[in-house]
């Protein structure tokens, strides 16, 4: 009974209740492979990696050849233990090949994971060797073969990949007529990304036109899953936007960037571009590039703090055009921008609003003609690098506090330091992303030893004290100021 209730709660998104019932199912002696597979996935989604790995190991003790538990286990190992993950992906291939009822979908999924992992590890030749050995048993699956094709794009410096490219491309082309409209649309979207990766924009846009034509055809067919079609289009346009922006195709890149508002994202923010929106678009019209002469626009903070600060560098250009600009910001940014835009606030051309202002009715919909997420203004006014950051710097410091802190840190040394240098070494977010956004403290230790004449200061939020203590014990002079909360007090 515990497992049944756990699966129900899990499917309904009630993770706390699901966890209680999964534990109860274990206590009741339930040995279903579904229990270990799903409970491990739940624990992993809550960043309880150690517990998730133990759950999968227990499941594999009872079901050593269960492909689904093995796949979840390998995925959980991937970030921190890539060699062990690769070993388990290969084990999955072996199990599938030795099973009388060959499951092509699971085989291709494991193969794609192997390709992705060997690519991430920089093992390009090994990647090609696996493809050379593994592709023959496969009939076709356009979606997964296209994923492999995109991986090969990143290995294109090796001549060994040419045979794979031709083989995969021919298989996909030969299977095209047997695919559904949805699969064919996905095929052309993927080829669009493939050509963008190769910087062949002309070919990419031909594939994009084909994909969009199929999308429109599919949306007219009532028998098809319209949501799936739209989700495929949204995700591919978002991915294309990131590639186009790197290529400095700002006109199309920023246009496609809008799809991020509807592209799903793992984690609490739900969307790739998340934002707090005080008014819906019926109350305040979404700005689509109209003239702001004698008009008022409300700009909404989106994504993380860094994204917001980056996009706010564009605000001065809109101040020259609009009658008034409103900034709707989180509490951490309020003191920074109320000070930095003090002159504009004083003359009435800009207002900085907090969430509390909205709750207290100090921010009302009739105060503005338009609203827009901060990242959405780029497509209408910023199609060339020369138009970015028209005024620098945007932010200004609290000079009194700055000088007080400088004096405090400088006087802690008997010899005046040549410079004060702030350090931050760890990014935030989900556990799987932190490693990608961080640099090891040992790296900074080696760096700091080269500059004994500098005074280093921790600006890291979260658990920084233990790292600084380790540095201090190793003879490195690094200051950890307990009076400054680096997470809540951004200004400080």
mmCIF file of N, CA and C in Angstrom, residues 180-186 189 209-230 232-233:
data_model
loop_
_atom_site.group_PDB
_atom_site.id
_atom_site.type_symbol
_atom_site.label_atom_id
_atom_site.label_comp_id
_atom_site.label_asym_id
_atom_site.label_seq_id
_atom_site.Cartn_x
_atom_site.Cartn_y
_atom_site.Cartn_z
ATOM 1 N N UNK A 180 6.453 10.636 -38.393
ATOM 2 C CA UNK A 180 5.270 11.476 -38.238
ATOM 3 C C UNK A 180 5.640 12.940 -38.492
ATOM 4 N N UNK A 181 4.640 13.787 -38.618
ATOM 5 C CA UNK A 181 4.893 15.223 -38.796
ATOM 6 C C UNK A 181 5.702 15.766 -37.618
ATOM 7 N N UNK A 182 5.342 15.333 -36.417
ATOM 8 C CA UNK A 182 6.055 15.793 -35.215
ATOM 9 C C UNK A 182 7.517 15.396 -35.272
ATOM 10 N N UNK A 183 7.797 14.143 -35.651
ATOM 11 C CA UNK A 183 9.187 13.667 -35.726
ATOM 12 C C UNK A 183 9.955 14.376 -36.828
ATOM 13 N N UNK A 184 9.271 14.632 -37.947
ATOM 14 C CA UNK A 184 9.955 15.348 -39.039
ATOM 15 C C UNK A 184 10.269 16.796 -38.652
ATOM 16 N N UNK A 185 9.336 17.435 -37.926
ATOM 17 C CA UNK A 185 9.611 18.803 -37.455
ATOM 18 C C UNK A 185 10.827 18.795 -36.534
ATOM 19 N N UNK A 186 10.873 17.822 -35.611
ATOM 20 C CA UNK A 186 12.009 17.724 -34.698
ATOM 21 C C UNK A 186 13.304 17.470 -35.466
ATOM 22 N N UNK A 189 14.379 20.843 -36.990
ATOM 23 C CA UNK A 189 14.874 21.730 -35.931
ATOM 24 C C UNK A 189 16.281 21.308 -35.497
ATOM 25 N N UNK A 209 13.010 26.896 -41.658
ATOM 26 C CA UNK A 209 11.777 27.136 -42.427
ATOM 27 C C UNK A 209 11.008 25.837 -42.636
ATOM 28 N N UNK A 210 11.726 24.759 -42.935
ATOM 29 C CA UNK A 210 11.072 23.458 -43.125
ATOM 30 C C UNK A 210 10.386 23.016 -41.832
ATOM 31 N N UNK A 211 11.090 23.196 -40.699
ATOM 32 C CA UNK A 211 10.534 22.790 -39.406
ATOM 33 C C UNK A 211 9.285 23.597 -39.075
ATOM 34 N N UNK A 212 9.351 24.902 -39.279
ATOM 35 C CA UNK A 212 8.198 25.758 -38.953
ATOM 36 C C UNK A 212 7.008 25.476 -39.870
ATOM 37 N N UNK A 213 7.283 25.130 -41.134
ATOM 38 C CA UNK A 213 6.200 24.758 -42.059
ATOM 39 C C UNK A 213 5.501 23.497 -41.565
ATOM 40 N N UNK A 214 6.293 22.506 -41.134
ATOM 41 C CA UNK A 214 5.717 21.270 -40.603
ATOM 42 C C UNK A 214 4.965 21.535 -39.308
ATOM 43 N N UNK A 215 5.507 22.445 -38.492
ATOM 44 C CA UNK A 215 4.832 22.796 -37.237
ATOM 45 C C UNK A 215 3.436 23.352 -37.528
ATOM 46 N N UNK A 216 3.344 24.288 -38.458
ATOM 47 C CA UNK A 216 2.047 24.890 -38.800
ATOM 48 C C UNK A 216 1.099 23.859 -39.405
ATOM 49 N N UNK A 217 1.665 22.955 -40.210
ATOM 50 C CA UNK A 217 0.846 21.880 -40.779
ATOM 51 C C UNK A 217 0.305 20.977 -39.672
ATOM 52 N N UNK A 218 1.163 20.660 -38.711
ATOM 53 C CA UNK A 218 0.755 19.801 -37.608
ATOM 54 C C UNK A 218 -0.295 20.440 -36.717
ATOM 55 N N UNK A 219 -0.203 21.762 -36.531
ATOM 56 C CA UNK A 219 -1.166 22.464 -35.678
ATOM 57 C C UNK A 219 -2.556 22.520 -36.324
ATOM 58 N N UNK A 220 -2.616 22.288 -37.635
ATOM 59 C CA UNK A 220 -3.920 22.252 -38.319
ATOM 60 C C UNK A 220 -4.540 20.853 -38.290
ATOM 61 N N UNK A 221 -3.727 19.871 -37.822
ATOM 62 C CA UNK A 221 -4.186 18.479 -37.769
ATOM 63 C C UNK A 221 -4.689 18.178 -36.357
ATOM 64 N N UNK A 222 -5.988 18.025 -36.207
ATOM 65 C CA UNK A 222 -6.572 17.828 -34.868
ATOM 66 C C UNK A 222 -6.189 16.498 -34.238
ATOM 67 N N UNK A 223 -5.658 15.552 -35.012
ATOM 68 C CA UNK A 223 -5.293 14.246 -34.459
ATOM 69 C C UNK A 223 -3.934 14.249 -33.773
ATOM 70 N N UNK A 224 -3.170 15.326 -33.952
ATOM 71 C CA UNK A 224 -1.811 15.386 -33.384
ATOM 72 C C UNK A 224 -1.821 16.076 -32.019
ATOM 73 N N UNK A 225 -0.761 15.813 -31.267
ATOM 74 C CA UNK A 225 -0.568 16.432 -29.949
ATOM 75 C C UNK A 225 0.016 17.832 -30.160
ATOM 76 N N UNK A 226 -0.839 18.847 -30.133
ATOM 77 C CA UNK A 226 -0.397 20.215 -30.420
ATOM 78 C C UNK A 226 0.585 20.724 -29.370
ATOM 79 N N UNK A 227 0.372 20.342 -28.115
ATOM 80 C CA UNK A 227 1.271 20.803 -27.046
ATOM 81 C C UNK A 227 2.690 20.280 -27.274
ATOM 82 N N UNK A 228 2.799 19.004 -27.665
ATOM 83 C CA UNK A 228 4.121 18.432 -27.920
ATOM 84 C C UNK A 228 4.817 19.157 -29.061
ATOM 85 N N UNK A 229 4.059 19.447 -30.112
ATOM 86 C CA UNK A 229 4.621 20.186 -31.243
ATOM 87 C C UNK A 229 5.135 21.557 -30.810
ATOM 88 N N UNK A 230 4.326 22.265 -30.032
ATOM 89 C CA UNK A 230 4.721 23.599 -29.580
ATOM 90 C C UNK A 230 5.913 23.538 -28.633
ATOM 91 N N UNK A 232 8.315 21.318 -28.617
ATOM 92 C CA UNK A 232 9.512 21.057 -29.432
ATOM 93 C C UNK A 232 10.001 22.351 -30.063
ATOM 94 N N UNK A 233 9.079 23.113 -30.636
ATOM 95 C CA UNK A 233 9.439 24.378 -31.286
ATOM 96 C C UNK A 233 10.052 25.360 -30.285
#
